[in-house]
């Protein structure tokens, strides 16, 4: 599109398609002001108005000279970046994630960009110039607002809410706005601010030896100031820059003496932007030697990478997979390329980062959700500028702005933590990593002692390469596993709380030998539910169809789905009985009971409740490594690749709760969990012992775990999956239909199922109520679509599904309906 300037010369008008951070199905087009023509570029962030007053940060997706046909394009308000923050490879990945997982580009953008790079739209209130008003006509609250605005020229909505002590302030503001007294505006606020640190520099005139000598003579009458100067000169011998805190710690001169030196212009204080990320100096240790088995695996991986883009390293627990990864990473770094090292848990990144920094120094970036918004934005920018050669992180790291990836390592690739369940995009980091590698023409190494059935099946069909590492590193041997019957010990009355006599005996011996113990119980809290012994009443969440869990740490009943809390029930509200019993047990109860059996032992928990703060993982792991903790009780967190030298006894408190879970993956996941947690024992020269407590001691999965027979488990499970049409032979798409009205939900879900059956026939299962049929006051019904992997296009299936869901969404009879689509819901 061409227009004429005032001097009648032609100028071009550009239009940009932008991705808004909203769940809308299309990109939106804006017009670029002529003054910004030279600055606009794909991947930069722009400020746009969407709707009547809301302002958003959007990412430029495309540039053209064609205006939109159906609406008049608004102007973009500003361009935020000098350089693009999203690169072309990322946009290609975003497109794939949106298409494969059936979500919008805006939802992918929301998941990918750190919060500090997504600007906040805040409503600002200011007094209009020359505003005339009669104070006697104002209410007390309106007068308070105007009085505050005369003191402070600008207030945010949050400030006014605090001022008045109430949340409903918009009616008051509208009245003032209608009287032409105030101005209301939406203002963009940049959330990312570099961290600043104060550094001390000696004034340049005192660099001259004669001037410095005179300065020392002058300061003899001020001993504290002289001490600060002497300390500065001492520190400067070893460091080019000296921070204010370092100088105060070194000299103990005090803030007053330092301030006096700054006021006299002897010292100059400079504020500099510094990294928020720790950069401790670590010795580089690169001279370890691979064992013959590791060397063979390393060579085989490189050979298979010639023909295969994805290789699975199936190595038993403690076989030294990490050392093989390190050698592979060294080869990729030598080529000048980047490496992404994915881990399923933040707990693992905190233990592994120290080890990897011994080999690679500070060229490693870490990225996970326990980092602050500003720290995550800083890592993002460093990766964008290729300042990090290696990135170690959890699931979301796969969405970072890599420019030259050579290798992606997906450690513990079987873990369910790699799957994002809510909110959209509901992506699987392992599968997304494989597509990301395709974009960069990189290689992917999947590592696990208990691979997912899908990955192992792909090796059998020669889609992936397979390398096996079947012996433990060094002198360590696989632990001895013993299954103990809870039923028999209960009958013999030898149980102590929830512990069999065998487990208690092994723990006692380990503590006497000054060794460490890990206990696994896959349920947090104190007691899963309370029960009235008289009438059977159990307290339930007011928002969800689940029992409330008693937590000793808060002395409250908690809902683990919506966060609702209430005081414990002392008297049954149904029948008035005082006979309220605690049923079941979680990690808190195990911790309590264990303290009574072993009062001298140091006991700690590793679960979601105990590790909510940023550094809680690191502290727990460090304390356990330093042997400050004797017994570590945990949920699934303790099963995921942790490596502790002195752990010799593992106790699985209740294996039946895993085996009897109503899910087609229950046996596979039970085998993985039990094998992984067993693998934490005896990882050095000390032999390990695993005690599995169960009622059904003859279950085939327990037998396979004892023999460490993954192949037998794989064969039996694959046969079941083939017979009942589950993954890896069928693709699955799960629809969760939600509504606050129970009857309306049944009606809508049946209508959707009928339409789907018309398109896909017998491939549709449901609608059925899931295990938990109501969450956060929304009733839920689930519809499952099973699509065979051969002979049908999954793209066409998704296209037809999207059209059906769109028709349902525009149907006014379905008002209030929410449909959650989950592709590959496992």
Short mmCIF file of C-alpha atoms in Angstrom, two decimals, residues 15-230:
data_model
loop_
_atom_site.label_atom_id
_atom_site.label_comp_id
_atom_site.label_asym_id
_atom_site.label_seq_id
_atom_site.Cartn_x
_atom_site.Cartn_y
_atom_site.Cartn_z
CA UNK A 15 0.70 -4.05 8.22
CA UNK A 16 1.77 -6.58 10.83
CA UNK A 17 0.15 -9.83 11.89
CA UNK A 18 0.69 -10.21 15.63
CA UNK A 19 0.30 -13.05 18.13
CA UNK A 20 -1.70 -11.80 21.10
CA UNK A 21 -1.28 -13.58 24.47
CA UNK A 22 -4.91 -14.71 24.30
CA UNK A 23 -6.71 -17.96 23.41
CA UNK A 24 -7.97 -16.64 20.07
CA UNK A 25 -7.78 -18.85 17.00
CA UNK A 26 -6.21 -16.31 14.62
CA UNK A 27 -3.48 -13.71 14.48
CA UNK A 28 -4.62 -10.07 14.36
CA UNK A 29 -3.52 -7.37 11.93
CA UNK A 30 -2.34 -3.86 12.90
CA UNK A 31 -1.06 -0.92 10.93
CA UNK A 32 2.51 0.34 11.42
CA UNK A 33 3.00 4.11 11.84
CA UNK A 34 5.34 5.49 9.17
CA UNK A 35 7.83 6.58 11.87
CA UNK A 36 8.25 2.92 12.94
CA UNK A 37 8.59 1.40 9.46
CA UNK A 38 12.36 0.97 9.83
CA UNK A 39 12.10 -0.66 13.27
CA UNK A 40 9.41 -3.28 12.79
CA UNK A 41 10.57 -6.91 12.38
CA UNK A 42 9.21 -10.43 12.85
CA UNK A 43 9.88 -11.64 16.40
CA UNK A 44 9.88 -8.21 18.06
CA UNK A 45 7.36 -7.27 20.75
CA UNK A 46 4.89 -4.48 20.01
CA UNK A 47 2.34 -2.66 22.18
CA UNK A 48 -1.19 -2.86 20.77
CA UNK A 49 -4.70 -2.00 21.85
CA UNK A 50 -7.16 -4.89 21.60
CA UNK A 51 -10.79 -4.27 22.42
CA UNK A 52 -12.00 -0.96 23.81
CA UNK A 53 -9.31 -0.20 26.34
CA UNK A 54 -7.06 -3.18 27.00
CA UNK A 55 -3.42 -2.91 26.00
CA UNK A 56 -1.29 -5.99 25.33
CA UNK A 57 2.21 -6.96 24.38
CA UNK A 58 2.10 -8.91 21.13
CA UNK A 59 4.79 -10.63 19.04
CA UNK A 60 5.11 -9.74 15.35
CA UNK A 61 4.34 -12.87 13.33
CA UNK A 62 4.35 -11.48 9.80
CA UNK A 63 4.73 -8.22 7.83
CA UNK A 64 2.88 -7.33 4.63
CA UNK A 65 1.50 -4.40 2.64
CA UNK A 66 -2.04 -5.82 2.56
CA UNK A 67 -4.66 -4.33 4.90
CA UNK A 68 -7.21 -6.70 6.51
CA UNK A 69 -10.34 -7.12 4.38
CA UNK A 70 -12.99 -7.33 7.11
CA UNK A 71 -11.93 -4.68 9.63
CA UNK A 72 -10.00 -1.43 9.80
CA UNK A 73 -6.53 -1.98 11.23
CA UNK A 74 -5.58 0.05 14.31
CA UNK A 75 -2.06 1.44 14.63
CA UNK A 76 0.48 -0.33 16.81
CA UNK A 77 1.34 1.96 19.73
CA UNK A 78 5.04 1.21 20.11
CA UNK A 79 7.85 -1.27 19.42
CA UNK A 80 9.50 -2.51 22.60
CA UNK A 81 12.65 -4.19 21.30
CA UNK A 82 15.72 -3.16 19.39
CA UNK A 83 16.46 -6.82 18.62
CA UNK A 84 13.91 -9.62 18.16
CA UNK A 85 13.11 -11.66 21.28
CA UNK A 86 11.60 -14.59 19.36
CA UNK A 87 13.59 -16.15 16.50
CA UNK A 88 12.41 -17.90 13.32
CA UNK A 89 13.07 -21.42 14.65
CA UNK A 90 10.92 -20.67 17.69
CA UNK A 91 8.03 -19.44 15.59
CA UNK A 92 8.24 -22.65 13.56
CA UNK A 93 8.12 -24.66 16.82
CA UNK A 94 5.17 -22.57 18.08
CA UNK A 95 3.25 -23.32 14.88
CA UNK A 96 3.85 -27.06 15.32
CA UNK A 97 2.85 -27.04 19.01
CA UNK A 98 -0.36 -25.10 18.21
CA UNK A 99 -1.28 -27.46 15.36
CA UNK A 100 -0.34 -30.76 17.02
CA UNK A 101 -1.81 -30.04 20.47
CA UNK A 102 -4.86 -28.17 19.08
CA UNK A 103 -4.40 -24.85 20.82
CA UNK A 104 -3.84 -21.23 19.73
CA UNK A 105 -0.53 -19.52 18.99
CA UNK A 106 -1.40 -17.06 21.77
CA UNK A 107 -1.52 -19.89 24.33
CA UNK A 108 1.87 -21.15 23.13
CA UNK A 109 3.26 -17.60 23.44
CA UNK A 110 1.90 -17.38 26.99
CA UNK A 111 3.67 -20.63 27.93
CA UNK A 112 6.93 -19.75 26.17
CA UNK A 113 7.66 -16.14 27.13
CA UNK A 114 8.80 -15.44 30.72
CA UNK A 115 6.31 -13.30 32.63
CA UNK A 116 8.78 -10.41 32.82
CA UNK A 117 8.78 -10.19 29.00
CA UNK A 118 4.98 -10.03 28.92
CA UNK A 119 4.10 -6.52 29.97
CA UNK A 120 1.30 -5.76 32.40
CA UNK A 121 -1.57 -3.49 31.50
CA UNK A 122 -2.34 -1.36 34.55
CA UNK A 123 -5.11 1.17 34.89
CA UNK A 124 -3.79 4.57 36.00
CA UNK A 125 -5.84 7.40 37.51
CA UNK A 126 -4.84 11.07 37.22
CA UNK A 127 -6.57 14.39 38.00
CA UNK A 128 -7.67 16.33 34.92
CA UNK A 129 -5.96 19.71 34.57
CA UNK A 130 -8.24 22.62 35.52
CA UNK A 131 -10.90 20.20 36.79
CA UNK A 132 -13.65 22.12 38.61
CA UNK A 133 -15.79 20.39 41.21
CA UNK A 134 -17.75 21.11 44.37
CA UNK A 135 -16.32 19.10 47.27
CA UNK A 136 -19.65 19.24 49.12
CA UNK A 137 -21.22 17.14 46.33
CA UNK A 138 -18.67 14.33 46.75
CA UNK A 139 -19.08 11.27 48.91
CA UNK A 140 -16.50 10.61 51.65
CA UNK A 141 -14.79 7.94 49.54
CA UNK A 142 -14.69 10.11 46.41
CA UNK A 143 -13.18 12.91 48.50
CA UNK A 144 -10.50 10.51 49.81
CA UNK A 145 -9.53 9.56 46.25
CA UNK A 146 -9.22 13.19 45.11
CA UNK A 147 -7.36 14.16 48.28
CA UNK A 148 -4.81 11.38 47.54
CA UNK A 149 -4.51 12.51 43.90
CA UNK A 150 -3.67 16.06 44.99
CA UNK A 151 -0.79 14.67 47.07
CA UNK A 152 0.32 12.09 44.48
CA UNK A 153 -0.43 13.00 40.84
CA UNK A 154 -1.01 9.39 39.71
CA UNK A 155 -2.58 6.35 41.38
CA UNK A 156 -3.07 2.77 40.26
CA UNK A 157 -6.30 0.85 40.84
CA UNK A 158 -4.46 -1.31 43.40
CA UNK A 159 -3.44 1.84 45.30
CA UNK A 160 -7.08 3.01 45.51
CA UNK A 161 -8.24 -0.44 46.67
CA UNK A 162 -5.71 -0.24 49.54
CA UNK A 163 -6.67 3.35 50.30
CA UNK A 164 -10.41 2.62 50.62
CA UNK A 165 -10.06 -0.91 51.97
CA UNK A 166 -12.53 -2.29 49.42
CA UNK A 167 -12.32 -4.06 46.06
CA UNK A 168 -15.35 -2.43 44.36
CA UNK A 169 -13.83 0.92 43.36
CA UNK A 170 -14.83 1.02 39.69
CA UNK A 171 -18.32 2.56 40.30
CA UNK A 172 -16.73 5.40 42.32
CA UNK A 173 -14.16 6.03 39.60
CA UNK A 174 -16.82 6.00 36.89
CA UNK A 175 -18.79 8.66 38.76
CA UNK A 176 -15.68 10.87 39.03
CA UNK A 177 -14.91 10.20 35.37
CA UNK A 178 -18.46 11.18 34.34
CA UNK A 179 -18.05 14.47 36.26
CA UNK A 180 -14.89 15.25 34.21
CA UNK A 181 -12.69 15.22 37.33
CA UNK A 182 -10.32 12.33 36.63
CA UNK A 183 -8.66 10.70 33.65
CA UNK A 184 -8.51 6.91 33.36
CA UNK A 185 -5.86 5.36 31.14
CA UNK A 186 -4.30 1.97 30.44
CA UNK A 187 -0.53 2.16 30.72
CA UNK A 188 2.03 -0.46 29.81
CA UNK A 189 4.55 -1.24 32.53
CA UNK A 190 7.83 -3.01 31.65
CA UNK A 191 8.24 -5.78 34.24
CA UNK A 192 11.82 -6.79 33.53
CA UNK A 193 14.37 -4.64 35.33
CA UNK A 194 18.06 -5.54 35.42
CA UNK A 195 19.50 -6.26 38.86
CA UNK A 196 21.70 -3.36 39.99
CA UNK A 197 24.69 -3.61 42.31
CA UNK A 198 26.76 -0.82 43.90
CA UNK A 199 30.49 -0.83 43.09
CA UNK A 200 33.16 1.37 44.67
CA UNK A 201 35.85 3.04 42.54
CA UNK A 202 38.74 5.25 43.74
CA UNK A 203 38.60 8.77 42.31
CA UNK A 204 41.01 8.95 39.36
CA UNK A 205 42.96 11.91 40.84
CA UNK A 206 44.16 9.64 43.67
CA UNK A 207 45.69 7.16 41.23
CA UNK A 208 48.71 9.46 41.26
CA UNK A 209 51.19 8.24 43.94
CA UNK A 210 51.87 11.72 45.43
CA UNK A 211 48.15 12.53 45.77
CA UNK A 212 47.49 9.15 47.33
CA UNK A 213 50.28 9.64 49.87
CA UNK A 214 48.79 13.01 50.84
CA UNK A 215 45.37 11.37 51.14
CA UNK A 216 46.71 8.75 53.58
CA UNK A 217 48.16 11.55 55.73
CA UNK A 218 44.83 13.41 55.76
CA UNK A 219 42.88 10.28 56.72
CA UNK A 220 45.15 9.45 59.68
CA UNK A 221 42.75 11.54 61.78
CA UNK A 222 39.81 9.35 60.60
CA UNK A 223 40.89 5.73 61.34
CA UNK A 224 37.68 4.07 60.04
CA UNK A 225 37.92 5.92 56.73
CA UNK A 226 41.61 5.03 56.48
CA UNK A 227 40.73 1.38 57.16
CA UNK A 228 38.20 1.48 54.29
CA UNK A 229 40.82 2.92 51.91
CA UNK A 230 43.44 0.33 52.95
#
